[in-house]
PDB file of C-alpha atoms in Angstrom:
ATOM      1  CA  UNK A   1     -55.367-191.675 148.311  1.00  0.00           C
ATOM      2  CA  UNK A   2     -52.550-193.422 147.736  1.00  0.00           C
ATOM      3  CA  UNK A   3     -50.879-194.953 150.907  1.00  0.00           C
ATOM      4  CA  UNK A   4     -47.453-194.027 148.982  1.00  0.00           C
ATOM      5  CA  UNK A   5     -45.362-191.613 151.407  1.00  0.00           C
ATOM      6  CA  UNK A   6     -43.903-188.489 149.652  1.00  0.00           C
ATOM      7  CA  UNK A   7     -40.541-188.722 148.855  1.00  0.00           C
ATOM      8  CA  UNK A   8     -37.969-185.569 147.636  1.00  0.00           C
ATOM      9  CA  UNK A   9     -38.070-187.425 144.200  1.00  0.00           C
ATOM     10  CA  UNK A  10     -41.778-186.713 144.244  1.00  0.00           C
ATOM     11  CA  UNK A  11     -41.042-182.886 145.674  1.00  0.00           C
ATOM     12  CA  UNK A  12     -38.937-182.737 142.556  1.00  0.00           C
ATOM     13  CA  UNK A  13     -41.278-184.298 139.642  1.00  0.00           C
ATOM     14  CA  UNK A  14     -43.553-181.717 141.338  1.00  0.00           C
ATOM     15  CA  UNK A  15     -41.698-179.213 140.569  1.00  0.00           C
ATOM     16  CA  UNK A  16     -40.771-180.548 136.603  1.00  0.00           C
ATOM     17  CA  UNK A  17     -44.881-181.171 136.713  1.00  0.00           C
ATOM     18  CA  UNK A  18     -43.413-184.056 136.009  1.00  0.00           C
ATOM     19  CA  UNK A  19     -46.213-186.435 138.040  1.00  0.00           C
ATOM     20  CA  UNK A  20     -50.053-187.294 136.980  1.00  0.00           C
ATOM     21  CA  UNK A  21     -52.999-185.394 138.287  1.00  0.00           C
ATOM     22  CA  UNK A  22     -53.754-187.910 141.242  1.00  0.00           C
ATOM     23  CA  UNK A  23     -49.740-187.816 142.589  1.00  0.00           C
ATOM     24  CA  UNK A  24     -49.646-183.796 141.657  1.00  0.00           C
ATOM     25  CA  UNK A  25     -52.379-183.438 144.035  1.00  0.00           C
ATOM     26  CA  UNK A  26     -51.463-185.983 146.757  1.00  0.00           C
ATOM     27  CA  UNK A  27     -47.816-183.765 147.144  1.00  0.00           C
ATOM     28  CA  UNK A  28     -50.339-179.871 146.734  1.00  0.00           C
ATOM     29  CA  UNK A  29     -51.773-182.002 149.928  1.00  0.00           C
ATOM     30  CA  UNK A  30     -49.024-182.481 151.431  1.00  0.00           C
ATOM     31  CA  UNK A  31     -47.559-178.653 151.051  1.00  0.00           C
ATOM     32  CA  UNK A  32     -50.494-177.671 151.981  1.00  0.00           C
ATOM     33  CA  UNK A  33     -49.622-179.881 155.908  1.00  0.00           C
ATOM     34  CA  UNK A  34     -46.156-179.526 155.622  1.00  0.00           C
ATOM     35  CA  UNK A  35     -45.136-175.922 155.572  1.00  0.00           C
ATOM     36  CA  UNK A  36     -41.252-176.160 155.334  1.00  0.00           C
ATOM     37  CA  UNK A  37     -41.207-178.515 153.144  1.00  0.00           C
ATOM     38  CA  UNK A  38     -43.319-176.669 150.784  1.00  0.00           C
ATOM     39  CA  UNK A  39     -40.463-173.724 151.628  1.00  0.00           C
ATOM     40  CA  UNK A  40     -38.071-175.805 150.338  1.00  0.00           C
ATOM     41  CA  UNK A  41     -39.762-177.099 147.702  1.00  0.00           C
ATOM     42  CA  UNK A  42     -40.779-173.058 146.919  1.00  0.00           C
ATOM     43  CA  UNK A  43     -37.140-173.140 146.638  1.00  0.00           C
ATOM     44  CA  UNK A  44     -36.070-175.361 144.028  1.00  0.00           C
ATOM     45  CA  UNK A  45     -39.223-174.124 141.831  1.00  0.00           C
ATOM     46  CA  UNK A  46     -37.150-170.391 142.840  1.00  0.00           C
ATOM     47  CA  UNK A  47     -33.941-172.112 140.907  1.00  0.00           C
ATOM     48  CA  UNK A  48     -36.146-173.551 137.991  1.00  0.00           C
ATOM     49  CA  UNK A  49     -36.426-170.693 137.303  1.00  0.00           C
ATOM     50  CA  UNK A  50     -32.903-169.165 137.431  1.00  0.00           C
ATOM     51  CA  UNK A  51     -32.038-172.186 135.031  1.00  0.00           C
ATOM     52  CA  UNK A  52     -34.167-172.432 132.249  1.00  0.00           C
ATOM     53  CA  UNK A  53     -33.832-168.410 132.523  1.00  0.00           C
ATOM     54  CA  UNK A  54     -30.523-168.140 132.064  1.00  0.00           C
ATOM     55  CA  UNK A  55     -29.873-171.192 129.797  1.00  0.00           C
ATOM     56  CA  UNK A  56     -32.787-169.918 128.134  1.00  0.00           C
ATOM     57  CA  UNK A  57     -30.193-168.689 124.319  1.00  0.00           C
ATOM     58  CA  UNK A  58     -29.040-171.853 124.403  1.00  0.00           C
ATOM     59  CA  UNK A  59     -31.952-173.862 123.858  1.00  0.00           C
ATOM     60  CA  UNK A  60     -33.141-171.478 121.333  1.00  0.00           C
ATOM     61  CA  UNK A  61     -29.527-172.265 118.937  1.00  0.00           C
ATOM     62  CA  UNK A  62     -30.191-174.963 116.067  1.00  0.00           C
ATOM     63  CA  UNK A  63     -27.945-178.576 116.704  1.00  0.00           C
ATOM     64  CA  UNK A  64     -24.685-179.170 116.271  1.00  0.00           C
ATOM     65  CA  UNK A  65     -24.389-181.401 112.997  1.00  0.00           C
ATOM     66  CA  UNK A  66     -22.360-183.825 115.627  1.00  0.00           C
ATOM     67  CA  UNK A  67     -25.247-183.733 117.572  1.00  0.00           C
ATOM     68  CA  UNK A  68     -27.373-185.692 114.233  1.00  0.00           C
ATOM     69  CA  UNK A  69     -29.666-188.495 115.446  1.00  0.00           C
ATOM     70  CA  UNK A  70     -29.014-189.983 111.718  1.00  0.00           C
ATOM     71  CA  UNK A  71     -25.163-189.034 112.089  1.00  0.00           C
ATOM     72  CA  UNK A  72     -24.603-190.411 115.983  1.00  0.00           C
ATOM     73  CA  UNK A  73     -26.698-193.427 114.666  1.00  0.00           C
ATOM     74  CA  UNK A  74     -24.183-194.054 111.824  1.00  0.00           C
ATOM     75  CA  UNK A  75     -20.858-193.881 114.146  1.00  0.00           C
ATOM     76  CA  UNK A  76     -22.306-195.771 116.627  1.00  0.00           C
ATOM     77  CA  UNK A  77     -23.038-198.564 113.797  1.00  0.00           C
ATOM     78  CA  UNK A  78     -19.144-198.067 112.935  1.00  0.00           C
ATOM     79  CA  UNK A  79     -18.355-198.707 116.597  1.00  0.00           C
ATOM     80  CA  UNK A  80     -19.943-201.920 117.116  1.00  0.00           C
ATOM     81  CA  UNK A  81     -18.264-202.892 113.912  1.00  0.00           C
ATOM     82  CA  UNK A  82     -15.001-202.103 115.098  1.00  0.00           C
ATOM     83  CA  UNK A  83     -16.219-204.405 118.531  1.00  0.00           C
ATOM     84  CA  UNK A  84     -16.480-207.143 117.106  1.00  0.00           C
ATOM     85  CA  UNK A  85     -13.205-206.804 114.678  1.00  0.00           C
ATOM     86  CA  UNK A  86     -10.920-206.475 117.903  1.00  0.00           C
ATOM     87  CA  UNK A  87     -13.245-209.554 119.297  1.00  0.00           C
ATOM     88  CA  UNK A  88     -12.510-211.942 116.309  1.00  0.00           C
ATOM     89  CA  UNK A  89      -8.605-211.735 116.870  1.00  0.00           C
ATOM     90  CA  UNK A  90      -8.803-211.928 120.272  1.00  0.00           C
ATOM     91  CA  UNK A  91     -10.757-215.420 119.511  1.00  0.00           C
ATOM     92  CA  UNK A  92      -8.254-216.000 117.008  1.00  0.00           C
ATOM     93  CA  UNK A  93      -5.592-215.363 119.061  1.00  0.00           C
ATOM     94  CA  UNK A  94      -6.377-217.430 122.353  1.00  0.00           C
ATOM     95  CA  UNK A  95      -7.591-220.667 120.526  1.00  0.00           C
ATOM     96  CA  UNK A  96      -4.048-220.286 118.759  1.00  0.00           C
ATOM     97  CA  UNK A  97      -2.513-220.054 123.296  1.00  0.00           C
ATOM     98  CA  UNK A  98      -4.839-222.640 123.836  1.00  0.00           C
ATOM     99  CA  UNK A  99      -3.534-224.712 121.486  1.00  0.00           C
ATOM    100  CA  UNK A 100      -0.264-223.940 122.494  1.00  0.00           C
ATOM    101  CA  UNK A 101      -0.019-224.094 125.630  1.00  0.00           C
ATOM    102  CA  UNK A 102      -1.712-227.921 125.769  1.00  0.00           C
ATOM    103  CA  UNK A 103       0.731-229.070 123.503  1.00  0.00           C
ATOM    104  CA  UNK A 104       3.304-227.930 126.116  1.00  0.00           C
ATOM    105  CA  UNK A 105       1.670-228.968 129.724  1.00  0.00           C
ATOM    106  CA  UNK A 106       3.289-232.418 129.906  1.00  0.00           C
ATOM    107  CA  UNK A 107       7.235-229.855 129.677  1.00  0.00           C
ATOM    108  CA  UNK A 108       6.056-227.795 132.834  1.00  0.00           C
ATOM    109  CA  UNK A 109       3.938-229.972 135.576  1.00  0.00           C
ATOM    110  CA  UNK A 110       0.433-230.318 136.176  1.00  0.00           C
ATOM    111  CA  UNK A 111      -2.097-227.565 136.320  1.00  0.00           C
ATOM    112  CA  UNK A 112      -1.856-224.755 139.202  1.00  0.00           C
ATOM    113  CA  UNK A 113      -6.013-224.297 139.852  1.00  0.00           C
ATOM    114  CA  UNK A 114      -6.930-220.527 141.574  1.00  0.00           C
ATOM    115  CA  UNK A 115     -10.018-220.433 143.482  1.00  0.00           C
ATOM    116  CA  UNK A 116     -11.479-217.096 143.264  1.00  0.00           C
ATOM    117  CA  UNK A 117     -13.192-215.444 146.374  1.00  0.00           C
ATOM    118  CA  UNK A 118     -17.049-215.719 146.630  1.00  0.00           C
ATOM    119  CA  UNK A 119     -18.455-212.389 147.500  1.00  0.00           C
ATOM    120  CA  UNK A 120     -19.039-211.998 151.530  1.00  0.00           C
ATOM    121  CA  UNK A 121     -21.813-213.413 153.374  1.00  0.00           C
ATOM    122  CA  UNK A 122     -23.931-213.390 156.932  1.00  0.00           C
ATOM    123  CA  UNK A 123     -22.731-210.917 159.301  1.00  0.00           C
ATOM    124  CA  UNK A 124     -19.671-209.542 156.841  1.00  0.00           C
ATOM    125  CA  UNK A 125     -21.839-208.837 153.740  1.00  0.00           C
ATOM    126  CA  UNK A 126     -24.241-206.433 156.184  1.00  0.00           C
ATOM    127  CA  UNK A 127     -20.870-205.426 157.244  1.00  0.00           C
ATOM    128  CA  UNK A 128     -19.485-204.821 153.613  1.00  0.00           C
ATOM    129  CA  UNK A 129     -23.431-203.241 152.687  1.00  0.00           C
ATOM    130  CA  UNK A 130     -23.971-201.154 155.942  1.00  0.00           C
ATOM    131  CA  UNK A 131     -20.053-199.361 154.604  1.00  0.00           C
ATOM    132  CA  UNK A 132     -20.856-199.070 150.845  1.00  0.00           C
ATOM    133  CA  UNK A 133     -23.968-197.188 152.002  1.00  0.00           C
ATOM    134  CA  UNK A 134     -22.461-194.786 153.922  1.00  0.00           C
ATOM    135  CA  UNK A 135     -18.712-193.835 151.273  1.00  0.00           C
ATOM    136  CA  UNK A 136     -21.795-193.010 148.648  1.00  0.00           C
ATOM    137  CA  UNK A 137     -25.047-191.062 151.272  1.00  0.00           C
ATOM    138  CA  UNK A 138     -22.946-189.673 154.114  1.00  0.00           C
ATOM    139  CA  UNK A 139     -20.809-187.349 151.982  1.00  0.00           C
ATOM    140  CA  UNK A 140     -23.962-185.918 150.151  1.00  0.00           C
ATOM    141  CA  UNK A 141     -24.450-182.522 151.274  1.00  0.00           C
ATOM    142  CA  UNK A 142     -27.945-182.442 149.108  1.00  0.00           C
ATOM    143  CA  UNK A 143     -29.941-185.270 150.033  1.00  0.00           C
ATOM    144  CA  UNK A 144     -28.587-187.588 151.820  1.00  0.00           C
ATOM    145  CA  UNK A 145     -31.780-189.056 153.224  1.00  0.00           C
ATOM    146  CA  UNK A 146     -35.070-190.250 150.975  1.00  0.00           C
ATOM    147  CA  UNK A 147     -37.195-189.154 153.409  1.00  0.00           C
ATOM    148  CA  UNK A 148     -36.581-187.130 156.456  1.00  0.00           C
ATOM    149  CA  UNK A 149     -36.682-186.888 160.587  1.00  0.00           C
ATOM    150  CA  UNK A 150     -39.400-184.873 160.132  1.00  0.00           C
ATOM    151  CA  UNK A 151     -41.783-188.173 157.924  1.00  0.00           C
ATOM    152  CA  UNK A 152     -39.922-190.475 160.299  1.00  0.00           C
ATOM    153  CA  UNK A 153     -43.233-192.202 160.445  1.00  0.00           C
ATOM    154  CA  UNK A 154     -43.834-192.940 157.329  1.00  0.00           C
ATOM    155  CA  UNK A 155     -40.653-193.913 156.735  1.00  0.00           C
ATOM    156  CA  UNK A 156     -40.676-197.078 159.531  1.00  0.00           C
ATOM    157  CA  UNK A 157     -43.491-197.987 157.975  1.00  0.00           C
ATOM    158  CA  UNK A 158     -42.996-198.125 154.414  1.00  0.00           C
ATOM    159  CA  UNK A 159     -39.522-199.974 155.620  1.00  0.00           C
ATOM    160  CA  UNK A 160     -41.383-202.125 157.330  1.00  0.00           C
ATOM    161  CA  UNK A 161     -43.472-202.602 154.049  1.00  0.00           C
ATOM    162  CA  UNK A 162     -40.225-203.302 152.186  1.00  0.00           C
ATOM    163  CA  UNK A 163     -38.321-205.193 154.864  1.00  0.00           C
ATOM    164  CA  UNK A 164     -41.342-207.193 155.847  1.00  0.00           C
ATOM    165  CA  UNK A 165     -40.009-206.706 159.063  1.00  0.00           C
ATOM    166  CA  UNK A 166     -40.663-203.908 161.589  1.00  0.00           C
ATOM    167  CA  UNK A 167     -38.216-201.252 161.904  1.00  0.00           C
ATOM    168  CA  UNK A 168     -37.677-198.846 164.784  1.00  0.00           C
ATOM    169  CA  UNK A 169     -34.983-195.566 165.082  1.00  0.00           C
ATOM    170  CA  UNK A 170     -32.956-195.437 168.044  1.00  0.00           C
ATOM    171  CA  UNK A 171     -32.884-192.392 169.868  1.00  0.00           C
ATOM    172  CA  UNK A 172     -28.867-191.483 170.334  1.00  0.00           C
ATOM    173  CA  UNK A 173     -29.969-188.396 170.991  1.00  0.00           C
ATOM    174  CA  UNK A 174     -29.053-188.510 174.379  1.00  0.00           C
ATOM    175  CA  UNK A 175     -25.399-189.550 173.172  1.00  0.00           C
ATOM    176  CA  UNK A 176     -25.266-185.487 170.632  1.00  0.00           C
ATOM    177  CA  UNK A 177     -26.597-187.719 167.224  1.00  0.00           C
ATOM    178  CA  UNK A 178     -30.083-186.501 166.548  1.00  0.00           C
ATOM    179  CA  UNK A 179     -32.285-188.511 163.610  1.00  0.00           C
ATOM    180  CA  UNK A 180     -31.941-186.876 159.824  1.00  0.00           C
ATOM    181  CA  UNK A 181     -34.101-189.801 158.153  1.00  0.00           C
ATOM    182  CA  UNK A 182     -33.145-192.415 156.050  1.00  0.00           C
ATOM    183  CA  UNK A 183     -34.223-194.640 152.681  1.00  0.00           C
ATOM    184  CA  UNK A 184     -34.671-197.698 151.624  1.00  0.00           C
ATOM    185  CA  UNK A 185     -31.398-199.859 149.770  1.00  0.00           C
ATOM    186  CA  UNK A 186     -30.982-202.393 147.300  1.00  0.00           C
ATOM    187  CA  UNK A 187     -28.821-204.425 148.351  1.00  0.00           C
ATOM    188  CA  UNK A 188     -28.002-208.417 146.952  1.00  0.00           C
ATOM    189  CA  UNK A 189     -30.002-209.719 149.574  1.00  0.00           C
ATOM    190  CA  UNK A 190     -33.152-207.992 148.753  1.00  0.00           C
ATOM    191  CA  UNK A 191     -33.753-204.509 150.509  1.00  0.00           C
ATOM    192  CA  UNK A 192     -32.792-202.745 153.128  1.00  0.00           C
ATOM    193  CA  UNK A 193     -33.220-199.715 154.985  1.00  0.00           C
ATOM    194  CA  UNK A 194     -29.856-196.982 155.860  1.00  0.00           C
ATOM    195  CA  UNK A 195     -31.214-194.827 159.290  1.00  0.00           C
ATOM    196  CA  UNK A 196     -28.558-191.692 159.108  1.00  0.00           C
ATOM    197  CA  UNK A 197     -27.968-189.758 162.338  1.00  0.00           C
ATOM    198  CA  UNK A 198     -25.092-186.555 162.816  1.00  0.00           C
ATOM    199  CA  UNK A 199     -23.823-184.765 165.906  1.00  0.00           C
ATOM    200  CA  UNK A 200     -24.407-181.683 164.607  1.00  0.00           C
ATOM    201  CA  UNK A 201     -20.548-181.369 163.836  1.00  0.00           C
ATOM    202  CA  UNK A 202     -19.946-183.215 160.901  1.00  0.00           C
ATOM    203  CA  UNK A 203     -19.977-186.519 161.465  1.00  0.00           C
ATOM    204  CA  UNK A 204     -21.984-189.180 160.525  1.00  0.00           C
ATOM    205  CA  UNK A 205     -23.775-192.280 161.520  1.00  0.00           C
ATOM    206  CA  UNK A 206     -25.389-194.728 159.262  1.00  0.00           C
ATOM    207  CA  UNK A 207     -27.668-198.530 160.978  1.00  0.00           C
ATOM    208  CA  UNK A 208     -28.651-200.190 157.848  1.00  0.00           C
ATOM    209  CA  UNK A 209     -30.698-202.624 158.783  1.00  0.00           C
ATOM    210  CA  UNK A 210     -31.934-206.153 156.830  1.00  0.00           C
ATOM    211  CA  UNK A 211     -33.343-210.136 156.904  1.00  0.00           C
ATOM    212  CA  UNK A 212     -30.679-212.100 157.024  1.00  0.00           C
ATOM    213  CA  UNK A 213     -30.360-215.976 155.162  1.00  0.00           C
ATOM    214  CA  UNK A 214     -27.753-216.758 157.500  1.00  0.00           C
ATOM    215  CA  UNK A 215     -26.111-215.479 160.750  1.00  0.00           C
ATOM    216  CA  UNK A 216     -29.889-214.904 161.224  1.00  0.00           C
ATOM    217  CA  UNK A 217     -28.862-214.892 165.045  1.00  0.00           C
ATOM    218  CA  UNK A 218     -25.211-213.380 165.616  1.00  0.00           C
ATOM    219  CA  UNK A 219     -22.815-211.790 167.940  1.00  0.00           C
ATOM    220  CA  UNK A 220     -21.265-208.458 167.699  1.00  0.00           C
ATOM    221  CA  UNK A 221     -18.378-208.218 165.474  1.00  0.00           C
ATOM    222  CA  UNK A 222     -16.076-205.518 164.765  1.00  0.00           C
ATOM    223  CA  UNK A 223     -15.368-204.074 161.286  1.00  0.00           C
ATOM    224  CA  UNK A 224     -13.068-201.597 159.993  1.00  0.00           C
ATOM    225  CA  UNK A 225     -12.696-199.675 156.535  1.00  0.00           C
ATOM    226  CA  UNK A 226      -9.703-197.041 156.218  1.00  0.00           C
ATOM    227  CA  UNK A 227     -11.284-194.484 158.804  1.00  0.00           C
ATOM    228  CA  UNK A 228     -14.917-195.992 158.538  1.00  0.00           C
ATOM    229  CA  UNK A 229     -15.340-198.276 161.888  1.00  0.00           C
ATOM    230  CA  UNK A 230     -17.948-200.371 161.919  1.00  0.00           C
ATOM    231  CA  UNK A 231     -20.157-203.079 164.440  1.00  0.00           C
ATOM    232  CA  UNK A 232     -22.063-205.846 163.620  1.00  0.00           C
ATOM    233  CA  UNK A 233     -24.698-207.947 164.962  1.00  0.00           C
ATOM    234  CA  UNK A 234     -27.761-209.917 163.996  1.00  0.00           C
ATOM    235  CA  UNK A 235     -31.135-211.192 165.936  1.00  0.00           C
ATOM    236  CA  UNK A 236     -34.110-212.903 165.417  1.00  0.00           C
ATOM    237  CA  UNK A 237     -33.523-212.479 161.872  1.00  0.00           C
ATOM    238  CA  UNK A 238     -32.980-209.068 161.629  1.00  0.00           C
ATOM    239  CA  UNK A 239     -29.340-207.739 160.845  1.00  0.00           C
ATOM    240  CA  UNK A 240     -27.409-204.584 161.912  1.00  0.00           C
ATOM    241  CA  UNK A 241     -24.510-202.800 161.360  1.00  0.00           C
ATOM    242  CA  UNK A 242     -24.001-199.560 162.710  1.00  0.00           C
ATOM    243  CA  UNK A 243     -20.709-197.407 161.186  1.00  0.00           C
ATOM    244  CA  UNK A 244     -18.736-194.322 161.375  1.00  0.00           C
ATOM    245  CA  UNK A 245     -15.550-192.769 161.637  1.00  0.00           C
ATOM    246  CA  UNK A 246     -15.095-193.122 165.108  1.00  0.00           C
ATOM    247  CA  UNK A 247     -12.750-195.120 167.228  1.00  0.00           C
ATOM    248  CA  UNK A 248     -14.144-198.153 168.473  1.00  0.00           C
ATOM    249  CA  UNK A 249     -13.963-196.516 171.707  1.00  0.00           C
ATOM    250  CA  UNK A 250     -16.551-194.356 170.982  1.00  0.00           C
ATOM    251  CA  UNK A 251     -18.053-196.195 168.057  1.00  0.00           C
ATOM    252  CA  UNK A 252     -18.490-199.247 170.623  1.00  0.00           C
ATOM    253  CA  UNK A 253     -20.997-197.615 173.078  1.00  0.00           C
ATOM    254  CA  UNK A 254     -22.926-195.842 170.596  1.00  0.00           C
ATOM    255  CA  UNK A 255     -23.573-199.664 168.993  1.00  0.00           C
ATOM    256  CA  UNK A 256     -24.041-201.413 172.289  1.00  0.00           C
ATOM    257  CA  UNK A 257     -26.880-197.921 173.058  1.00  0.00           C
ATOM    258  CA  UNK A 258     -28.509-199.335 169.711  1.00  0.00           C
ATOM    259  CA  UNK A 259     -28.707-202.811 170.078  1.00  0.00           C
ATOM    260  CA  UNK A 260     -29.758-202.653 173.942  1.00  0.00           C
ATOM    261  CA  UNK A 261     -32.728-199.996 172.337  1.00  0.00           C
ATOM    262  CA  UNK A 262     -33.583-202.876 170.293  1.00  0.00           C
ATOM    263  CA  UNK A 263     -34.877-205.458 172.164  1.00  0.00           C
ATOM    264  CA  UNK A 264     -31.205-207.188 173.325  1.00  0.00           C
ATOM    265  CA  UNK A 265     -29.127-206.708 176.277  1.00  0.00           C
ATOM    266  CA  UNK A 266     -25.119-206.656 175.591  1.00  0.00           C
TER     267      UNK A 266
END
């Protein structure tokens, strides 16, 4: 039997009969042990059957001529030819412009160097990644997390393996926030674990953690993006960033509590 946890993607592939025989059997055994998930999967099946019945007549109709494969390929080749024409014209204009600019460079003084700002790094990059994760997943009412709270043990084991560091789930229930679940996030600095919480009133909180290449030990700093507040820090090579649409007076105590539970005094 595989050690891979059962994810939402596995459940949907199971409903669509898209799993291989071994994985199909693993999902069936998982559903036999989790009645609540099995009931949810039964709902997926019902939705699938309703959609199939609703669009059955459309599926039987002939394919429109505009979607003919040969015609689409011909149009694509024509589009590529037009792109090459535009590119060639742009290159000619660039060469002419460069030549003209060089002939006049002495009349307009020394050139001005333009330096592009580099990407954020360290704690600043982690804070930005946490805010990005919140913007993408927190508003999602269908699948904000990949593994739910009732599979938290599997999620912790999976995330710890992917990050090669122990991942823990802080308990924010006394502060009014329940753990919803989590997922693995891809970042420019490698995989990160995202944990999501909810206060049952529509306010969600996200904590992102990943190994740090720089700023391996960093004090807690605040960040803001619109209405989204955040606090980020690093300890012993692991970075943490907590973001939520809360003011500093509400979010800072939550971040302090998370940091305390993760093993470092404020």
